[in-house]
Amino acid sequence: MNNEEFIKSIIKAVHDSIINGLFENIQKPPGRKPSQGSVELAEWVSGLPEDEKGKIQKVIKRATHAAIFGFLTVLDGVTAIEDAPEKGQLKLFWEKGAEKILLNDPANEDLHDIYQAEIHSAIFGKEA
């Protein structure tokens, strides 16, 4: 697996599943006895016109993008997670058998840039 394959896997396993599942869970909270907050949110959403529900889905897409993008910037070392003058480095390896690949290798394209290129138009639409 290389960094591009990793990002495609993250898009499928995390990005798409959150976007596709979260709005459904908001409308129909899972479990036998959902929390009062979940029930209230579901009741509020059910009373909205369809165009307003579509706007909520757009907010979910953007929030999902922001969370994944931000996390990837941390993995890439672009966003610091320490206040110390000398910072450590996160290393994300993919291992299978004898194969070991550094997915966030600074010599390669950043993970957050690959992710952005893959999903930008789906989240933000076409550029003007």
Coordinates of N, CA and C in Angstrom, one line a residue:
M1 N 0.9 -1.2 0.0 CA 0.0 0.0 0.0 C 0.9 1.2 0.0
N2 N 0.6 2.2 -0.9 CA 1.3 3.4 -0.9 C 0.4 4.5 -0.3
N3 N 1.0 5.8 -0.2 CA 0.2 6.9 0.4 C -1.1 7.2 -0.4
E4 N -1.1 7.0 -1.7 CA -2.4 7.3 -2.4 C -3.4 6.2 -2.2
E5 N -3.0 4.9 -2.1 CA -3.9 3.8 -1.8 C -4.4 4.0 -0.4
F6 N -3.6 4.4 0.5 CA -4.0 4.7 1.9 C -5.1 5.7 2.0
I7 N -4.9 6.8 1.3 CA -6.0 7.9 1.3 C -7.2 7.4 0.6
K8 N -7.2 6.6 -0.4 CA -8.4 6.0 -1.0 C -9.1 5.1 0.0
S9 N -8.3 4.4 0.7 CA -8.9 3.5 1.8 C -9.6 4.3 2.9
I10 N -8.9 5.4 3.3 CA -9.5 6.3 4.3 C -10.8 7.0 3.8
I11 N -10.8 7.4 2.5 CA -12.0 8.0 1.9 C -13.2 7.0 2.0
K12 N -12.9 5.7 1.6 CA -14.0 4.7 1.6 C -14.4 4.3 3.1
A13 N -13.4 4.0 3.9 CA -13.7 3.5 5.2 C -14.1 4.5 6.2
V14 N -13.7 5.8 6.1 CA -14.0 6.8 7.1 C -14.8 7.9 6.5
H15 N -14.3 8.6 5.5 CA -15.0 9.7 4.9 C -16.4 9.4 4.4
D16 N -16.5 8.4 3.5 CA -17.8 8.1 2.9 C -18.7 7.5 3.9
S17 N -18.2 6.6 4.8 CA -19.1 6.0 5.8 C -19.7 7.0 6.8
I18 N -18.9 8.0 7.2 CA -19.4 9.0 8.1 C -20.5 9.8 7.3
I19 N -20.2 10.3 6.2 CA -21.1 11.1 5.4 C -22.4 10.3 5.2
N20 N -22.3 9.1 4.8 CA -23.5 8.3 4.4 C -24.3 7.8 5.7
G21 N -23.6 7.6 6.8 CA -24.2 7.1 8.0 C -24.7 8.1 9.0
L22 N -24.0 9.2 9.1 CA -24.3 10.2 10.2 C -25.7 10.8 10.0
F23 N -26.0 11.3 8.8 CA -27.3 11.9 8.6 C -28.5 10.9 8.9
E24 N -28.2 9.7 8.5 CA -29.2 8.6 8.7 C -29.4 8.4 10.2
N25 N -28.3 8.4 11.0 CA -28.4 8.2 12.4 C -29.0 9.4 13.1
I26 N -28.8 10.6 12.5 CA -29.5 11.8 13.1 C -31.0 11.7 12.9
Q27 N -31.4 11.2 11.8 CA -32.9 11.1 11.5 C -33.5 10.0 12.3
K28 N -32.8 8.9 12.4 CA -33.3 7.7 13.1 C -32.2 7.2 14.1
P29 N -32.2 7.8 15.3 CA -31.2 7.4 16.2 C -31.1 5.9 16.5
P30 N -29.9 5.3 16.4 CA -29.8 3.9 16.7 C -30.0 3.5 18.1
G31 N -30.3 2.3 18.3 CA -30.4 1.7 19.7 C -31.8 1.6 20.1
R32 N -32.1 0.8 21.2 CA -33.4 0.6 21.7 C -33.9 1.9 22.5
K33 N -33.0 2.6 23.1 CA -33.4 3.7 23.9 C -32.4 4.8 23.6
P34 N -32.6 5.6 22.5 CA -31.6 6.6 22.2 C -31.7 7.8 23.3
S35 N -30.7 8.5 23.4 CA -30.6 9.6 24.3 C -31.7 10.7 24.0
Q36 N -32.1 11.4 25.0 CA -33.1 12.5 24.8 C -32.6 13.5 23.7
G37 N -31.3 13.8 23.8 CA -30.7 14.8 22.8 C -30.8 14.2 21.4
S38 N -30.6 12.9 21.2 CA -30.7 12.3 19.9 C -32.1 12.3 19.4
V39 N -33.1 12.1 20.3 CA -34.5 12.1 19.9 C -34.9 13.5 19.5
E40 N -34.5 14.5 20.3 CA -34.9 15.9 20.0 C -34.3 16.3 18.7
L41 N -33.1 15.9 18.4 CA -32.4 16.3 17.1 C -33.2 15.6 16.0
A42 N -33.6 14.4 16.1 CA -34.3 13.6 15.1 C -35.7 14.3 14.8
E43 N -36.3 14.7 15.9 CA -37.6 15.4 15.7 C -37.5 16.7 15.0
W44 N -36.4 17.5 15.4 CA -36.2 18.7 14.7 C -35.9 18.5 13.2
V45 N -35.0 17.6 12.9 CA -34.7 17.3 11.5 C -35.9 16.8 10.7
S46 N -36.7 16.0 11.3 CA -37.9 15.5 10.6 C -38.9 16.6 10.2
G47 N -38.9 17.7 10.9 CA -39.8 18.8 10.6 C -39.2 19.8 9.6
L48 N -38.0 19.6 9.2 CA -37.4 20.5 8.2 C -37.8 20.2 6.8
P49 N -37.9 21.3 5.9 CA -38.1 21.0 4.5 C -36.9 20.3 3.9
E50 N -37.1 19.7 2.8 CA -36.0 18.9 2.1 C -34.8 19.7 1.8
D51 N -35.0 21.0 1.4 CA -33.8 21.8 1.0 C -33.0 22.1 2.3
E52 N -33.6 22.2 3.4 CA -32.9 22.4 4.7 C -32.2 21.2 5.1
K53 N -32.8 20.0 4.9 CA -32.1 18.8 5.2 C -30.8 18.6 4.3
G54 N -31.0 19.1 3.1 CA -29.8 19.0 2.1 C -28.7 19.9 2.7
K55 N -29.0 21.0 3.3 CA -28.0 21.9 3.8 C -27.3 21.2 5.0
I56 N -28.1 20.5 5.8 CA -27.5 19.8 6.9 C -26.5 18.7 6.4
Q57 N -26.8 18.1 5.3 CA -25.9 17.1 4.7 C -24.6 17.8 4.2
K58 N -24.7 19.0 3.7 CA -23.6 19.7 3.3 C -22.7 20.1 4.5
V59 N -23.3 20.4 5.6 CA -22.5 20.7 6.8 C -21.8 19.5 7.3
I60 N -22.5 18.3 7.2 CA -21.9 17.1 7.6 C -20.7 16.8 6.7
K61 N -20.8 17.0 5.4 CA -19.7 16.7 4.5 C -18.5 17.6 4.8
R62 N -18.8 18.9 5.1 CA -17.7 19.8 5.4 C -17.0 19.6 6.7
A63 N -17.8 19.2 7.7 CA -17.3 18.8 9.0 C -16.4 17.6 8.9
T64 N -16.9 16.6 8.2 CA -16.1 15.4 8.0 C -14.8 15.7 7.3
H65 N -14.9 16.5 6.3 CA -13.7 16.9 5.5 C -12.7 17.6 6.5
A66 N -13.2 18.5 7.3 CA -12.3 19.3 8.1 C -11.6 18.4 9.2
A67 N -12.4 17.5 9.7 CA -11.8 16.6 10.7 C -10.7 15.7 10.1
I68 N -11.0 15.1 9.0 CA -10.0 14.2 8.4 C -8.8 15.0 7.9
F69 N -9.1 16.1 7.2 CA -8.0 17.0 6.7 C -7.1 17.4 7.8
G70 N -7.7 17.9 8.9 CA -6.9 18.4 10.0 C -6.1 17.3 10.6
F71 N -6.6 16.1 10.8 CA -5.9 14.9 11.3 C -4.7 14.6 10.4
L72 N -4.9 14.6 9.1 CA -3.9 14.3 8.1 C -2.8 15.4 8.2
T73 N -3.1 16.6 8.4 CA -2.0 17.6 8.5 C -1.2 17.4 9.8
V74 N -1.8 16.8 10.8 CA -1.0 16.4 12.0 C 0.0 15.2 11.6
L75 N -0.6 14.2 10.9 CA 0.3 13.1 10.5 C 1.4 13.5 9.6
D76 N 1.1 14.6 8.8 CA 2.1 15.1 7.8 C 3.1 16.0 8.5
G77 N 2.9 16.4 9.8 CA 3.8 17.2 10.5 C 3.6 18.7 10.1
V78 N 2.5 19.0 9.4 CA 2.2 20.4 9.1 C 1.6 21.2 10.3
T79 N 0.8 20.5 11.0 CA 0.2 21.0 12.2 C 0.8 20.4 13.4
A80 N 1.4 21.2 14.3 CA 2.1 20.7 15.5 C 1.2 20.3 16.6
I81 N 1.5 19.3 17.3 CA 0.7 18.9 18.4 C 1.5 19.0 19.7
E82 N 2.7 19.6 19.7 CA 3.5 19.9 20.9 C 3.9 21.4 20.9
D83 N 4.0 21.9 22.1 CA 4.5 23.3 22.2 C 6.0 23.4 22.4
A84 N 6.7 22.3 22.5 CA 8.1 22.4 22.8 C 8.9 22.9 21.5
P85 N 10.0 23.6 21.8 CA 10.7 24.1 20.6 C 11.2 23.0 19.7
E86 N 11.7 21.9 20.3 CA 12.1 20.8 19.5 C 10.9 19.8 19.4
K87 N 10.4 19.6 18.2 CA 9.2 18.8 18.0 C 9.6 17.4 17.5
G88 N 8.8 16.4 18.0 CA 8.9 15.1 17.5 C 8.3 14.9 16.1
Q89 N 8.4 13.7 15.6 CA 7.9 13.4 14.3 C 7.0 12.2 14.3
L90 N 5.8 12.3 13.8 CA 4.9 11.1 13.7 C 5.3 10.3 12.5
K91 N 5.3 9.0 12.6 CA 5.6 8.2 11.5 C 4.5 7.1 11.4
L92 N 3.8 7.1 10.2 CA 2.8 6.2 10.0 C 3.3 5.1 9.0
F93 N 3.4 3.9 9.5 CA 3.8 2.8 8.6 C 2.7 1.8 8.3
W94 N 2.8 1.3 7.1 CA 1.9 0.2 6.7 C 2.8 -1.0 6.6
E95 N 2.4 -2.1 7.3 CA 3.2 -3.3 7.3 C 2.4 -4.5 6.9
K96 N 3.0 -5.3 6.0 CA 2.3 -6.5 5.6 C 3.4 -7.5 5.3
G97 N 3.5 -8.6 6.0 CA 4.6 -9.5 5.9 C 5.9 -8.8 6.1
A98 N 6.8 -9.0 5.2 CA 8.1 -8.3 5.3 C 8.1 -6.9 4.7
E99 N 7.0 -6.5 4.1 CA 6.9 -5.2 3.5 C 6.6 -4.1 4.6
K100 N 7.3 -3.0 4.6 CA 7.0 -1.9 5.5 C 7.2 -0.6 4.8
I101 N 6.1 0.2 4.7 CA 6.1 1.4 4.0 C 5.8 2.6 4.9
L102 N 6.6 3.6 4.8 CA 6.3 4.9 5.5 C 5.3 5.7 4.7
L103 N 4.0 5.8 5.2 CA 3.0 6.4 4.4 C 3.1 7.9 4.4
N104 N 3.6 8.5 5.5 CA 3.7 9.9 5.6 C 5.2 10.4 5.4
D105 N 5.8 9.8 4.5 CA 7.2 10.1 4.2 C 7.3 11.6 3.7
P106 N 8.1 12.4 4.4 CA 8.3 13.8 3.9 C 8.8 13.9 2.5
A107 N 9.4 12.9 2.0 CA 9.9 13.0 0.6 C 8.8 12.8 -0.4
N108 N 7.7 12.3 0.0 CA 6.5 12.1 -0.9 C 5.5 13.2 -0.7
E109 N 4.5 13.2 -1.6 CA 3.4 14.1 -1.4 C 2.7 13.9 -0.1
D110 N 2.3 15.0 0.5 CA 1.6 15.0 1.8 C 0.3 14.3 1.7
L111 N -0.1 13.6 2.8 CA -1.4 12.8 2.8 C -2.5 13.8 2.7
H112 N -2.5 15.0 3.4 CA -3.6 15.9 3.3 C -3.8 16.5 1.9
D113 N -2.7 16.6 1.2 CA -2.8 17.1 -0.2 C -3.4 16.1 -1.1
I114 N -3.1 14.8 -0.9 CA -3.7 13.7 -1.7 C -5.2 13.7 -1.4
Y115 N -5.5 13.7 -0.1 CA -6.9 13.7 0.3 C -7.7 14.9 -0.3
Q116 N -7.1 16.0 -0.2 CA -7.8 17.2 -0.8 C -8.0 17.1 -2.3
A117 N -7.0 16.6 -3.0 CA -7.2 16.5 -4.4 C -8.3 15.5 -4.8
E118 N -8.4 14.4 -4.0 CA -9.4 13.4 -4.2 C -10.9 13.8 -4.0
I119 N -11.1 14.6 -3.0 CA -12.5 14.9 -2.6 C -12.9 16.4 -2.6
H120 N -12.0 17.3 -3.0 CA -12.4 18.7 -2.9 C -13.6 19.1 -3.7
S121 N -13.8 18.6 -4.9 CA -15.0 19.0 -5.7 C -16.2 18.4 -5.2
A122 N -16.1 17.2 -4.6 CA -17.3 16.5 -4.0 C -17.8 17.3 -2.8
I123 N -16.9 17.9 -2.1 CA -17.3 18.6 -0.8 C -17.6 20.1 -1.1
F124 N -16.8 20.7 -1.9 CA -17.0 22.2 -2.1 C -17.6 22.6 -3.4
G125 N -17.8 21.6 -4.3 CA -18.3 21.9 -5.6 C -17.2 22.4 -6.6
K126 N -17.6 22.7 -7.8 CA -16.7 23.1 -8.8 C -16.2 24.6 -8.5
E127 N -15.0 24.8 -8.8 CA -14.4 26.2 -8.6 C -15.1 27.2 -9.5
A128 N -15.2 28.4 -9.1 CA -15.9 29.4 -9.9 C -15.0 29.9 -11.0

